[in-house]
mmCIF file of C-alpha atoms and ligand atoms in Angstrom:
data_model
loop_
_atom_site.group_PDB
_atom_site.id
_atom_site.type_symbol
_atom_site.label_atom_id
_atom_site.label_comp_id
_atom_site.label_asym_id
_atom_site.label_seq_id
_atom_site.Cartn_x
_atom_site.Cartn_y
_atom_site.Cartn_z
ATOM 1 C CA MET V 1117 -0.267 0.079 0.051
ATOM 2 C CA GLU V 1118 3.341 2.048 -0.638
ATOM 3 C CA ASN V 1119 1.565 4.728 -3.402
ATOM 4 C CA ILE V 1120 -1.217 5.146 -1.387
ATOM 5 C CA ILE V 1121 -2.229 9.376 -0.690
ATOM 6 C CA TYR V 1122 -2.834 8.641 2.830
ATOM 7 C CA LEU V 1123 -5.151 12.534 4.024
ATOM 8 C CA ASP V 1124 -7.319 10.813 6.732
ATOM 9 C CA ASN V 1125 -4.968 11.345 8.911
ATOM 10 C CA ALA V 1126 -8.206 12.889 11.752
ATOM 11 C CA ALA V 1127 -9.023 8.921 12.195
ATOM 12 C CA THR V 1128 -5.773 7.356 12.257
ATOM 13 C CA THR V 1129 -2.562 7.649 11.268
ATOM 14 C CA ARG V 1130 0.367 5.407 10.636
ATOM 15 C CA ILE V 1131 2.473 4.111 13.535
ATOM 16 C CA SER V 1132 6.290 6.830 13.107
ATOM 17 C CA PRO V 1133 9.745 4.260 13.371
ATOM 18 C CA ALA V 1134 10.785 5.486 16.937
ATOM 19 C CA VAL V 1135 7.636 4.412 17.813
ATOM 20 C CA ARG V 1136 7.778 0.632 16.827
ATOM 21 C CA GLU V 1137 11.091 1.251 17.748
ATOM 22 C CA VAL V 1138 11.571 1.714 21.478
ATOM 23 C CA MET V 1139 7.918 -0.880 21.481
ATOM 24 C CA GLU V 1140 9.558 -4.169 19.816
ATOM 25 C CA PRO V 1141 11.420 -5.193 22.638
ATOM 26 C CA TYR V 1142 8.118 -5.516 24.691
ATOM 27 C CA LEU V 1143 6.785 -7.300 21.984
ATOM 28 C CA ASP V 1144 8.942 -9.913 22.102
ATOM 29 C CA GLY V 1145 11.854 -10.517 24.700
ATOM 30 C CA PHE V 1146 10.541 -8.293 27.688
ATOM 31 C CA TYR V 1147 7.070 -9.354 27.953
ATOM 32 C CA GLY V 1148 6.712 -10.415 31.687
ATOM 33 C CA ASN V 1149 4.073 -8.853 34.034
ATOM 34 C CA ALA V 1150 4.078 -5.426 35.424
ATOM 35 C CA SER V 1151 2.928 -7.221 38.503
ATOM 36 C CA SER V 1152 5.663 -10.502 39.168
ATOM 37 C CA LEU V 1153 7.938 -9.375 41.451
ATOM 38 C CA TYR V 1154 10.978 -11.426 39.404
ATOM 39 C CA SER V 1155 13.381 -9.230 37.094
ATOM 40 C CA LEU V 1156 11.387 -9.246 33.525
ATOM 41 C CA GLY V 1157 8.544 -8.665 35.501
ATOM 42 C CA ARG V 1158 10.274 -5.471 36.785
ATOM 43 C CA GLU V 1159 11.151 -3.983 33.269
ATOM 44 C CA SER V 1160 8.081 -3.691 32.330
ATOM 45 C CA ALA V 1161 7.567 -1.754 35.413
ATOM 46 C CA LYS V 1162 10.299 -0.336 34.681
ATOM 47 C CA ALA V 1163 8.780 1.112 31.537
ATOM 48 C CA LEU V 1164 5.531 1.634 32.312
ATOM 49 C CA HIS V 1165 7.069 4.185 35.715
ATOM 50 C CA LYS V 1166 9.136 5.959 32.576
ATOM 51 C CA ALA V 1167 6.255 6.192 30.135
ATOM 52 C CA ARG V 1168 4.215 7.565 32.550
ATOM 53 C CA ALA V 1169 6.982 10.361 33.767
ATOM 54 C CA ASP V 1170 7.926 10.596 30.364
ATOM 55 C CA ILE V 1171 4.283 11.887 29.645
ATOM 56 C CA ALA V 1172 3.776 14.142 32.318
ATOM 57 C CA GLU V 1173 6.643 15.534 31.977
ATOM 58 C CA ALA V 1174 6.017 16.471 28.255
ATOM 59 C CA LEU V 1175 2.807 17.216 28.870
ATOM 60 C CA ASN V 1176 3.709 19.147 31.992
ATOM 61 C CA CYS V 1177 2.173 17.598 34.825
ATOM 62 C CA ASP V 1178 2.508 15.198 37.707
ATOM 63 C CA PRO V 1179 2.888 11.466 36.537
ATOM 64 C CA ARG V 1180 0.717 10.734 39.035
ATOM 65 C CA GLU V 1181 -1.902 12.353 37.252
ATOM 66 C CA ILE V 1182 -1.876 9.833 34.374
ATOM 67 C CA TYR V 1183 -3.742 6.984 34.194
ATOM 68 C CA PHE V 1184 -3.678 4.497 30.331
ATOM 69 C CA THR V 1185 -6.420 3.301 29.120
ATOM 70 C CA SER V 1186 -6.834 1.576 26.238
ATOM 71 C CA GLY V 1187 -7.629 5.683 23.898
ATOM 72 C CA GLY V 1188 -9.830 8.153 23.982
ATOM 73 C CA SER V 1189 -13.086 6.457 24.152
ATOM 74 C CA GLU V 1190 -12.428 4.424 27.281
ATOM 75 C CA SER V 1191 -10.988 8.243 28.877
ATOM 76 C CA ASN V 1192 -14.283 9.836 27.595
ATOM 77 C CA ASN V 1193 -16.520 7.438 29.756
ATOM 78 C CA TRP V 1194 -14.302 7.460 32.449
ATOM 79 C CA ALA V 1195 -14.354 10.992 32.669
ATOM 80 C CA VAL V 1196 -17.622 12.019 31.579
ATOM 81 C CA LYS V 1197 -19.270 9.330 33.438
ATOM 82 C CA GLY V 1198 -16.677 9.217 36.500
ATOM 83 C CA ALA V 1199 -17.809 12.677 36.595
ATOM 84 C CA ALA V 1200 -20.787 12.304 36.864
ATOM 85 C CA ALA V 1201 -21.009 10.192 39.774
ATOM 86 C CA LEU V 1202 -18.854 12.518 41.715
ATOM 87 C CA MET V 1203 -20.886 15.773 41.386
ATOM 88 C CA LYS V 1204 -23.839 13.390 43.198
ATOM 89 C CA ASN V 1205 -22.005 13.558 46.301
ATOM 90 C CA MET V 1206 -18.662 15.003 48.533
ATOM 91 C CA LYS V 1207 -18.786 18.864 48.129
ATOM 92 C CA THR V 1208 -21.123 19.077 45.165
ATOM 93 C CA GLN V 1209 -23.619 16.981 46.418
ATOM 94 C CA GLY V 1210 -26.923 17.071 44.409
ATOM 95 C CA LYS V 1211 -25.991 18.631 41.591
ATOM 96 C CA ASN V 1212 -27.777 17.755 38.744
ATOM 97 C CA HIS V 1213 -26.929 19.466 35.207
ATOM 98 C CA ILE V 1214 -24.588 19.395 32.939
ATOM 99 C CA ILE V 1215 -22.577 21.290 29.813
ATOM 100 C CA SER V 1216 -21.439 20.565 26.901
ATOM 101 C CA SER V 1217 -21.171 21.591 23.850
ATOM 102 C CA GLN V 1218 -23.490 19.947 20.175
ATOM 103 C CA PHE V 1219 -20.758 18.582 18.361
ATOM 104 C CA GLU V 1220 -18.350 16.626 20.972
ATOM 105 C CA HIS V 1221 -17.078 13.168 19.702
ATOM 106 C CA HIS V 1222 -19.959 10.335 20.382
ATOM 107 C CA ALA V 1223 -18.026 8.716 23.073
ATOM 108 C CA VAL V 1224 -18.775 11.909 24.738
ATOM 109 C CA LEU V 1225 -22.608 12.463 22.736
ATOM 110 C CA HIS V 1226 -23.627 8.971 23.937
ATOM 111 C CA VAL V 1227 -22.257 9.200 27.064
ATOM 112 C CA LEU V 1228 -24.276 12.429 28.368
ATOM 113 C CA LEU V 1229 -26.953 10.788 26.375
ATOM 114 C CA ALA V 1230 -27.403 8.073 28.665
ATOM 115 C CA LEU V 1231 -26.981 10.117 31.813
ATOM 116 C CA GLU V 1232 -30.167 11.738 30.691
ATOM 117 C CA LYS V 1233 -31.521 8.897 30.701
ATOM 118 C CA PHE V 1234 -30.820 8.188 34.214
ATOM 119 C CA GLY V 1235 -32.088 12.006 35.546
ATOM 120 C CA TYR V 1236 -29.250 13.943 34.598
ATOM 121 C CA GLU V 1237 -30.447 17.802 32.886
ATOM 122 C CA VAL V 1238 -27.254 18.130 29.936
ATOM 123 C CA THR V 1239 -27.463 21.582 27.635
ATOM 124 C CA TYR V 1240 -25.726 20.990 24.840
ATOM 125 C CA LEU V 1241 -23.768 25.082 23.928
ATOM 126 C CA PRO V 1242 -24.505 25.840 20.551
ATOM 127 C CA VAL V 1243 -21.563 26.414 17.732
ATOM 128 C CA TYR V 1244 -22.344 28.675 15.809
ATOM 129 C CA GLU V 1245 -21.425 28.318 11.471
ATOM 130 C CA ASP V 1246 -18.021 29.233 12.519
ATOM 131 C CA GLY V 1247 -17.275 25.401 14.647
ATOM 132 C CA VAL V 1248 -16.781 27.576 17.872
ATOM 133 C CA VAL V 1249 -17.720 27.615 21.549
ATOM 134 C CA ARG V 1250 -18.999 31.034 22.679
ATOM 135 C CA VAL V 1251 -17.771 31.525 25.954
ATOM 136 C CA GLU V 1252 -20.738 34.180 26.948
ATOM 137 C CA ASP V 1253 -22.901 30.952 25.651
ATOM 138 C CA LEU V 1254 -21.142 28.952 28.866
ATOM 139 C CA GLN V 1255 -21.853 31.649 31.391
ATOM 140 C CA SER V 1256 -25.560 32.147 31.060
ATOM 141 C CA ALA V 1257 -25.869 28.427 30.743
ATOM 142 C CA ILE V 1258 -24.391 28.309 34.473
ATOM 143 C CA ARG V 1259 -26.618 27.257 36.947
ATOM 144 C CA PRO V 1260 -26.633 26.494 41.061
ATOM 145 C CA ASP V 1261 -27.241 22.576 40.437
ATOM 146 C CA THR V 1262 -23.782 22.579 37.527
ATOM 147 C CA GLY V 1263 -21.447 20.239 38.502
ATOM 148 C CA LEU V 1264 -19.775 18.918 34.673
ATOM 149 C CA CYS V 1265 -19.000 21.224 31.943
ATOM 150 C CA THR V 1266 -17.336 18.797 29.033
ATOM 151 C CA ILE V 1267 -15.917 20.375 25.868
ATOM 152 C CA MET V 1268 -13.478 19.345 23.250
ATOM 153 C CA GLN V 1269 -10.050 20.911 22.462
ATOM 154 C CA VAL V 1270 -9.953 20.481 19.068
ATOM 155 C CA ASN V 1271 -13.090 19.137 16.859
ATOM 156 C CA ASN V 1272 -12.052 15.964 15.324
ATOM 157 C CA GLU V 1273 -14.424 16.289 11.775
ATOM 158 C CA ILE V 1274 -13.490 19.817 11.187
ATOM 159 C CA GLY V 1275 -10.782 21.118 12.791
ATOM 160 C CA THR V 1276 -12.117 24.152 14.814
ATOM 161 C CA ILE V 1277 -10.305 25.295 18.226
ATOM 162 C CA GLN V 1278 -12.055 25.579 20.986
ATOM 163 C CA PRO V 1279 -11.543 28.510 24.419
ATOM 164 C CA VAL V 1280 -10.945 25.684 26.356
ATOM 165 C CA ALA V 1281 -8.388 27.496 28.674
ATOM 166 C CA GLU V 1282 -10.727 30.046 28.865
ATOM 167 C CA ILE V 1283 -13.847 27.534 29.539
ATOM 168 C CA GLY V 1284 -11.091 25.927 32.764
ATOM 169 C CA ALA V 1285 -10.462 28.457 34.627
ATOM 170 C CA LEU V 1286 -14.981 30.008 34.381
ATOM 171 C CA CYS V 1287 -15.326 26.539 36.277
ATOM 172 C CA ARG V 1288 -13.253 26.749 37.918
ATOM 173 C CA GLU V 1289 -14.365 30.095 39.803
ATOM 174 C CA ARG V 1290 -17.686 28.477 40.302
ATOM 175 C CA GLY V 1291 -16.962 25.748 40.965
ATOM 176 C CA ILE V 1292 -17.671 23.097 38.018
ATOM 177 C CA LEU V 1293 -15.902 19.697 37.571
ATOM 178 C CA PHE V 1294 -14.064 20.125 33.337
ATOM 179 C CA HIS V 1295 -13.536 17.667 31.521
ATOM 180 C CA SER V 1296 -12.364 18.100 27.762
ATOM 181 C CA ASP V 1297 -11.218 15.450 24.963
ATOM 182 C CA ALA V 1298 -7.893 16.486 23.342
ATOM 183 C CA VAL V 1299 -7.223 13.479 21.336
ATOM 184 C CA GLN V 1300 -7.274 16.395 17.959
ATOM 185 C CA ALA V 1301 -4.795 19.187 19.764
ATOM 186 C CA LEU V 1302 -1.432 16.570 20.844
ATOM 187 C CA GLY V 1303 0.465 17.071 18.151
ATOM 188 C CA ASN V 1304 -1.090 20.092 16.568
ATOM 189 C CA ILE V 1305 -1.675 22.882 18.959
ATOM 190 C CA PRO V 1306 -0.044 23.351 22.033
ATOM 191 C CA LEU V 1307 -0.999 21.223 24.756
ATOM 192 C CA ASP V 1308 -0.064 22.102 28.350
ATOM 193 C CA LEU V 1309 -1.994 20.069 31.360
ATOM 194 C CA SER V 1310 -1.440 22.801 33.545
ATOM 195 C CA ALA V 1311 -2.325 25.302 32.123
ATOM 196 C CA LEU V 1312 -5.657 24.674 30.659
ATOM 197 C CA ASN V 1313 -7.395 25.045 33.353
ATOM 198 C CA ALA V 1314 -8.644 20.938 34.052
ATOM 199 C CA ASP V 1315 -9.558 18.306 36.012
ATOM 200 C CA LEU V 1316 -10.169 15.840 33.156
ATOM 201 C CA VAL V 1317 -8.261 15.608 29.408
ATOM 202 C CA SER V 1318 -8.547 12.654 27.303
ATOM 203 C CA LEU V 1319 -5.838 11.595 25.292
ATOM 204 C CA SER V 1320 -5.313 8.704 22.404
ATOM 205 C CA GLY V 1321 -2.210 7.325 21.125
ATOM 206 C CA HIS V 1322 -3.004 6.123 17.175
ATOM 207 C CA LYS V 1323 -3.812 9.640 16.542
ATOM 208 C CA ILE V 1324 -0.127 10.865 16.734
ATOM 209 C CA HIS V 1325 1.883 8.166 15.809
ATOM 210 C CA ALA V 1326 1.033 5.390 18.121
ATOM 211 C CA PRO V 1327 -0.444 2.013 18.268
ATOM 212 C CA LYS V 1328 -4.633 1.908 18.472
ATOM 213 C CA GLY V 1329 -5.866 0.413 21.722
ATOM 214 C CA VAL V 1330 -3.630 2.923 23.901
ATOM 215 C CA GLY V 1331 -4.665 6.078 25.419
ATOM 216 C CA ALA V 1332 -4.719 7.996 28.890
ATOM 217 C CA LEU V 1333 -6.902 10.688 30.574
ATOM 218 C CA TYR V 1334 -5.202 13.313 33.176
ATOM 219 C CA ILE V 1335 -7.081 12.828 36.347
ATOM 220 C CA ASN V 1336 -6.665 16.872 38.804
ATOM 221 C CA LYS V 1337 -4.509 14.872 41.714
ATOM 222 C CA LYS V 1338 -7.846 17.023 43.642
ATOM 223 C CA ILE V 1339 -9.860 14.767 41.691
ATOM 224 C CA ARG V 1340 -10.449 11.985 43.304
ATOM 225 C CA LEU V 1341 -12.599 9.624 40.097
ATOM 226 C CA ALA V 1342 -13.618 6.187 41.077
ATOM 227 C CA PRO V 1343 -11.994 2.995 39.529
ATOM 228 C CA PHE V 1344 -13.729 2.841 35.747
ATOM 229 C CA ILE V 1345 -12.422 -1.046 35.715
ATOM 230 C CA GLU V 1346 -12.202 -2.698 38.902
ATOM 231 C CA GLY V 1347 -10.106 -5.660 39.395
ATOM 232 C CA GLY V 1348 -6.148 -5.386 40.061
ATOM 233 C CA ALA V 1349 -4.159 -2.873 41.336
ATOM 234 C CA GLN V 1350 -3.051 -1.681 37.952
ATOM 235 C CA GLU V 1351 -2.953 2.171 37.600
ATOM 236 C CA SER V 1352 -3.520 2.861 41.413
ATOM 237 C CA GLY V 1353 -6.133 0.438 41.462
ATOM 238 C CA LYS V 1354 -8.449 2.429 38.945
ATOM 239 C CA ARG V 1355 -7.992 0.760 36.132
ATOM 240 C CA ALA V 1356 -7.566 -3.410 36.046
ATOM 241 C CA GLY V 1357 -6.049 -4.544 33.431
ATOM 242 C CA THR V 1358 -3.093 -6.595 33.283
ATOM 243 C CA GLU V 1359 -0.708 -3.446 31.192
ATOM 244 C CA ASN V 1360 0.107 -2.684 27.076
ATOM 245 C CA VAL V 1361 3.494 -2.172 27.798
ATOM 246 C CA ALA V 1362 4.849 -2.245 23.947
ATOM 247 C CA GLY V 1363 1.638 -0.163 23.171
ATOM 248 C CA ILE V 1364 2.130 2.502 26.520
ATOM 249 C CA VAL V 1365 5.945 3.192 25.743
ATOM 250 C CA GLY V 1366 5.327 3.314 22.281
ATOM 251 C CA PHE V 1367 2.612 6.132 23.427
ATOM 252 C CA ALA V 1368 4.943 7.763 25.286
ATOM 253 C CA LYS V 1369 7.330 8.343 22.839
ATOM 254 C CA ALA V 1370 4.914 9.386 20.342
ATOM 255 C CA VAL V 1371 3.807 11.997 23.176
ATOM 256 C CA GLN V 1372 7.387 13.141 22.539
ATOM 257 C CA GLU V 1373 7.595 13.500 19.053
ATOM 258 C CA ALA V 1374 4.351 14.642 19.214
ATOM 259 C CA VAL V 1375 5.340 18.015 21.600
ATOM 260 C CA SER V 1376 9.049 17.890 19.994
ATOM 261 C CA GLY V 1377 7.768 18.113 16.553
ATOM 262 C CA ALA V 1378 5.305 20.048 17.084
ATOM 263 C CA GLU V 1379 6.483 23.750 15.546
ATOM 264 C CA ALA V 1380 7.722 22.069 12.555
ATOM 265 C CA LYS V 1381 5.017 20.323 11.982
ATOM 266 C CA ARG V 1382 2.961 23.445 11.885
ATOM 267 C CA ALA V 1383 5.774 24.774 9.215
ATOM 268 C CA ALA V 1384 5.756 22.140 7.292
ATOM 269 C CA LEU V 1385 2.387 22.041 6.929
ATOM 270 C CA LEU V 1386 0.768 25.826 7.131
ATOM 271 C CA PRO V 1387 1.570 26.121 2.910
ATOM 272 C CA LEU V 1388 -0.080 23.032 2.540
ATOM 273 C CA CYS V 1389 -3.252 23.999 4.044
ATOM 274 C CA GLU V 1390 -3.359 27.219 2.563
ATOM 275 C CA LYS V 1391 -2.639 26.165 -0.688
ATOM 276 C CA LEU V 1392 -5.768 22.995 -0.895
ATOM 277 C CA TYR V 1393 -7.808 26.027 1.001
ATOM 278 C CA LYS V 1394 -6.802 28.501 -2.185
ATOM 279 C CA GLU V 1395 -6.761 25.919 -4.686
ATOM 280 C CA ILE V 1396 -10.759 23.955 -3.929
ATOM 281 C CA MET V 1397 -12.004 27.364 -3.052
ATOM 282 C CA LYS V 1398 -12.116 27.995 -6.904
ATOM 283 C CA ILE V 1399 -14.874 24.748 -7.668
ATOM 284 C CA GLU V 1400 -17.573 26.178 -7.912
ATOM 285 C CA ARG V 1401 -20.524 25.868 -5.139
ATOM 286 C CA VAL V 1402 -17.756 25.042 -2.344
ATOM 287 C CA HIS V 1403 -17.768 25.437 1.544
ATOM 288 C CA LEU V 1404 -15.266 25.775 3.896
ATOM 289 C CA ASN V 1405 -16.565 24.021 7.131
ATOM 290 C CA GLY V 1406 -15.688 25.458 10.461
ATOM 291 C CA ASP V 1407 -13.635 28.774 10.646
ATOM 292 C CA MET V 1408 -10.254 29.444 8.562
ATOM 293 C CA GLU V 1409 -8.480 30.926 12.152
ATOM 294 C CA GLN V 1410 -8.982 29.036 14.882
ATOM 295 C CA ARG V 1411 -8.680 25.861 13.597
ATOM 296 C CA ALA V 1412 -6.081 23.235 14.248
ATOM 297 C CA ILE V 1413 -4.000 23.306 9.552
ATOM 298 C CA ASN V 1414 -3.738 20.115 9.467
ATOM 299 C CA ASN V 1415 -7.582 18.902 8.827
ATOM 300 C CA LEU V 1416 -9.372 21.015 6.798
ATOM 301 C CA ASN V 1417 -13.504 20.120 5.797
ATOM 302 C CA PHE V 1418 -15.268 20.938 2.620
ATOM 303 C CA SER V 1419 -18.723 20.713 1.670
ATOM 304 C CA PHE V 1420 -20.586 20.861 -2.707
ATOM 305 C CA GLU V 1421 -23.013 21.375 -3.196
ATOM 306 C CA GLY V 1422 -25.398 19.141 -5.595
ATOM 307 C CA ILE V 1423 -23.073 16.124 -4.500
ATOM 308 C CA GLU V 1424 -22.974 12.984 -2.247
ATOM 309 C CA GLY V 1425 -19.810 12.601 0.175
ATOM 310 C CA GLU V 1426 -19.707 8.799 -0.268
ATOM 311 C CA SER V 1427 -19.691 9.061 -4.217
ATOM 312 C CA LEU V 1428 -16.589 11.368 -3.419
ATOM 313 C CA LEU V 1429 -15.145 8.862 -1.669
ATOM 314 C CA LEU V 1430 -14.624 5.952 -3.521
ATOM 315 C CA MET V 1431 -14.239 8.162 -6.177
ATOM 316 C CA LEU V 1432 -10.963 9.279 -4.293
ATOM 317 C CA ASP V 1433 -10.615 5.818 -3.251
ATOM 318 C CA MET V 1434 -10.225 4.673 -7.227
ATOM 319 C CA ALA V 1435 -7.406 7.528 -7.893
ATOM 320 C CA GLY V 1436 -5.917 5.886 -4.544
ATOM 321 C CA ILE V 1437 -6.584 8.795 -2.788
ATOM 322 C CA CYS V 1438 -8.348 8.609 1.556
ATOM 323 C CA CYS V 1439 -10.075 11.265 2.552
ATOM 324 C CA SER V 1440 -13.312 11.229 4.508
ATOM 325 C CA SER V 1441 -16.335 12.365 5.260
ATOM 326 C CA GLY V 1442 -16.576 13.019 8.530
ATOM 327 C CA SER V 1443 -15.947 10.900 11.824
ATOM 328 C CA ALA V 1444 -15.706 7.191 10.750
ATOM 329 C CA CYS V 1445 -18.225 6.362 13.177
ATOM 330 C CA THR V 1446 -20.311 7.904 11.174
ATOM 331 C CA SER V 1447 -19.537 6.772 8.032
ATOM 332 C CA GLY V 1448 -21.685 3.651 6.962
ATOM 333 C CA SER V 1449 -25.120 4.938 8.414
ATOM 334 C CA LEU V 1450 -26.758 7.476 5.923
ATOM 335 C CA ASP V 1451 -27.295 10.040 8.299
ATOM 336 C CA PRO V 1452 -25.522 13.328 8.340
ATOM 337 C CA SER V 1453 -22.514 14.203 10.188
ATOM 338 C CA HIS V 1454 -24.128 15.845 13.368
ATOM 339 C CA VAL V 1455 -20.924 17.617 13.471
ATOM 340 C CA LEU V 1456 -21.747 19.459 10.344
ATOM 341 C CA LEU V 1457 -25.766 19.892 11.351
ATOM 342 C CA ALA V 1458 -24.859 21.734 14.151
ATOM 343 C CA LEU V 1459 -22.679 24.313 12.006
ATOM 344 C CA GLY V 1460 -27.009 24.983 10.817
ATOM 345 C CA LEU V 1461 -25.771 23.512 7.580
ATOM 346 C CA PRO V 1462 -28.727 21.825 5.579
ATOM 347 C CA HIS V 1463 -29.074 17.796 4.955
ATOM 348 C CA GLU V 1464 -28.596 18.012 1.499
ATOM 349 C CA ILE V 1465 -24.529 19.844 1.687
ATOM 350 C CA ALA V 1466 -23.793 18.469 4.683
ATOM 351 C CA HIS V 1467 -24.446 15.465 2.716
ATOM 352 C CA GLY V 1468 -21.416 16.400 0.418
ATOM 353 C CA SER V 1469 -18.761 17.000 3.013
ATOM 354 C CA LEU V 1470 -15.145 16.049 2.456
ATOM 355 C CA ARG V 1471 -12.776 16.093 5.347
ATOM 356 C CA ILE V 1472 -8.854 16.732 4.239
ATOM 357 C CA SER V 1473 -6.770 15.779 7.123
ATOM 358 C CA MET V 1474 -3.296 15.745 6.756
ATOM 359 C CA SER V 1475 0.186 14.619 9.520
ATOM 360 C CA LYS V 1476 3.975 14.713 9.618
ATOM 361 C CA TYR V 1477 4.452 12.527 6.762
ATOM 362 C CA THR V 1478 1.812 14.825 4.581
ATOM 363 C CA THR V 1479 3.822 15.924 1.713
ATOM 364 C CA GLU V 1480 3.644 18.903 -0.830
ATOM 365 C CA ALA V 1481 3.264 16.230 -4.195
ATOM 366 C CA GLU V 1482 0.540 14.656 -2.352
ATOM 367 C CA VAL V 1483 -1.454 16.743 -2.031
ATOM 368 C CA ASP V 1484 -0.892 18.285 -5.441
ATOM 369 C CA LYS V 1485 -2.068 14.855 -6.543
ATOM 370 C CA LEU V 1486 -5.004 15.219 -4.499
ATOM 371 C CA LEU V 1487 -5.752 18.833 -6.314
ATOM 372 C CA GLU V 1488 -5.547 17.225 -9.537
ATOM 373 C CA ALA V 1489 -8.013 14.348 -9.078
ATOM 374 C CA LEU V 1490 -10.822 16.485 -7.192
ATOM 375 C CA PRO V 1491 -11.943 19.391 -10.119
ATOM 376 C CA GLY V 1492 -12.891 16.306 -12.318
ATOM 377 C CA ILE V 1493 -14.298 14.070 -9.579
ATOM 378 C CA VAL V 1494 -16.739 16.478 -8.574
ATOM 379 C CA ASN V 1495 -17.416 17.254 -11.955
ATOM 380 C CA LYS V 1496 -18.330 13.949 -13.196
ATOM 381 C CA LEU V 1497 -19.993 13.716 -10.239
ATOM 382 C CA ARG V 1498 -22.512 16.902 -10.458
ATOM 383 C CA GLN V 1499 -22.665 16.083 -14.281
ATOM 384 C CA MET V 1500 -25.003 12.686 -13.281
ATOM 385 C CA SER V 1501 -26.354 14.026 -9.567
ATOM 386 C CA PRO V 1502 -30.558 15.501 -10.233
ATOM 387 C CA LEU V 1503 -29.782 18.032 -7.212
ATOM 388 C CA TRP V 1504 -27.262 19.048 -9.237
ATOM 389 C CA GLU V 1505 -29.103 20.138 -11.759
ATOM 390 C CA ARG V 1506 -32.102 21.745 -9.469
ATOM 391 C CA ILE V 1507 -29.297 23.745 -8.107
ATOM 392 C CA THR V 1508 -27.780 25.387 -11.513
ATOM 393 C CA LYS V 1509 -31.531 24.976 -12.969
ATOM 394 C CA GLY V 1510 -32.481 27.504 -9.556
HETATM 395 C C1 PLP A 1252 -10.141 9.513 17.204
HETATM 396 C C2 PLP A 1252 -11.217 10.545 18.669
HETATM 397 C C3 PLP A 1252 -12.107 9.842 19.593
HETATM 398 C C4 PLP A 1252 -11.072 7.843 20.164
HETATM 399 O O1 PLP A 1252 -10.218 7.570 19.959
HETATM 400 P P1 PLP A 1252 -9.990 6.129 20.720
HETATM 401 O O2 PLP A 1252 -9.020 6.627 20.531
HETATM 402 O O3 PLP A 1252 -10.408 6.493 18.917
HETATM 403 O O4 PLP A 1252 -10.986 5.490 20.717
HETATM 404 C C5 PLP A 1252 -12.330 10.832 20.350
HETATM 405 N N1 PLP A 1252 -12.414 11.609 20.805
HETATM 406 C C6 PLP A 1252 -11.936 12.629 19.819
HETATM 407 C C7 PLP A 1252 -11.724 14.116 19.145
HETATM 408 C C8 PLP A 1252 -11.238 11.559 18.212
HETATM 409 O O5 PLP A 1252 -10.879 12.249 17.422
#
């Protein structure tokens, strides 16, 4: 699959050579269980200890605040369910109201829907046409019984950046727990866990060139979250199960690379982002989804009038180009993306969307190949589209 042009890095990424290299010994010789007392097990325990310390150093927090999980979805589930349980008891007793946004990842939104069935009340803040939550809206949504706010840092479908540090500061001032899904922020925009004013932050490995199935939840040391998986004493007794040592070692390397390489990545991708924008906007009746300025520049999402996103993806695939119509979790269903609907796009335009997401491995030649193929494909699909005929004939 070497000649594939991969522009779907918000869905997942390839493993970096350095990540693979540090994992290798733990897939092979050092297979001991980290809870065992003999030296083979102690090697694994040492590796876990170092991985936690390395991540804490790269993201500016205490190693005791990093809990390894199976990825972003688990971290989001643990954070939101755990915080919802916490706000019912302790100091915050009796609090029943949660604030979130309309375009969170499904691993947050579906948990909130389940909590609503249990009697919690949830306010979903609007994100407007630019795809950005307003702090003033949060301020007016806060009630005396608000116990939790969960807002993502960078949206995975359209790449817009949310004012999370301000949101966190406001929540802290009002005694509200604050969780942020930072899966798409890591490696794309600066991430400093101590400056974020957050109690809980979700991270995932496979979006930053580590393997799938590993991630972390940052839990501020002032917060006492209940265990998510009961069983053994792993992860300070809060997340039982024999640790994915190789995956965690790879994840730590990927976090270090993401942080140290963030500036170089930005410098390399900025001209590619600008080129994509400039060239694609030349196509007739195309819209950029989300604000161009408040954006993680690895991610651009466009809507083409008169086109089905699925057909567009299939034609691009035939040209050897991998893109997405939005969230991997939504494809396979015919419902338009909840993110694009939250921006206020009509259904028929939300259907014709294309997400282009780059990584540090993306080259200008790859971007050029997409730009060569795209206008012809759009044109061909429009020629076959009764919807397009209706649009152009007014
Ligand atoms: C991918 C993603 C997740 C889910 O992470 P997994 O590790 O795949 O479970 C959660 N939130 C955002 C914003 C994502 O992009």
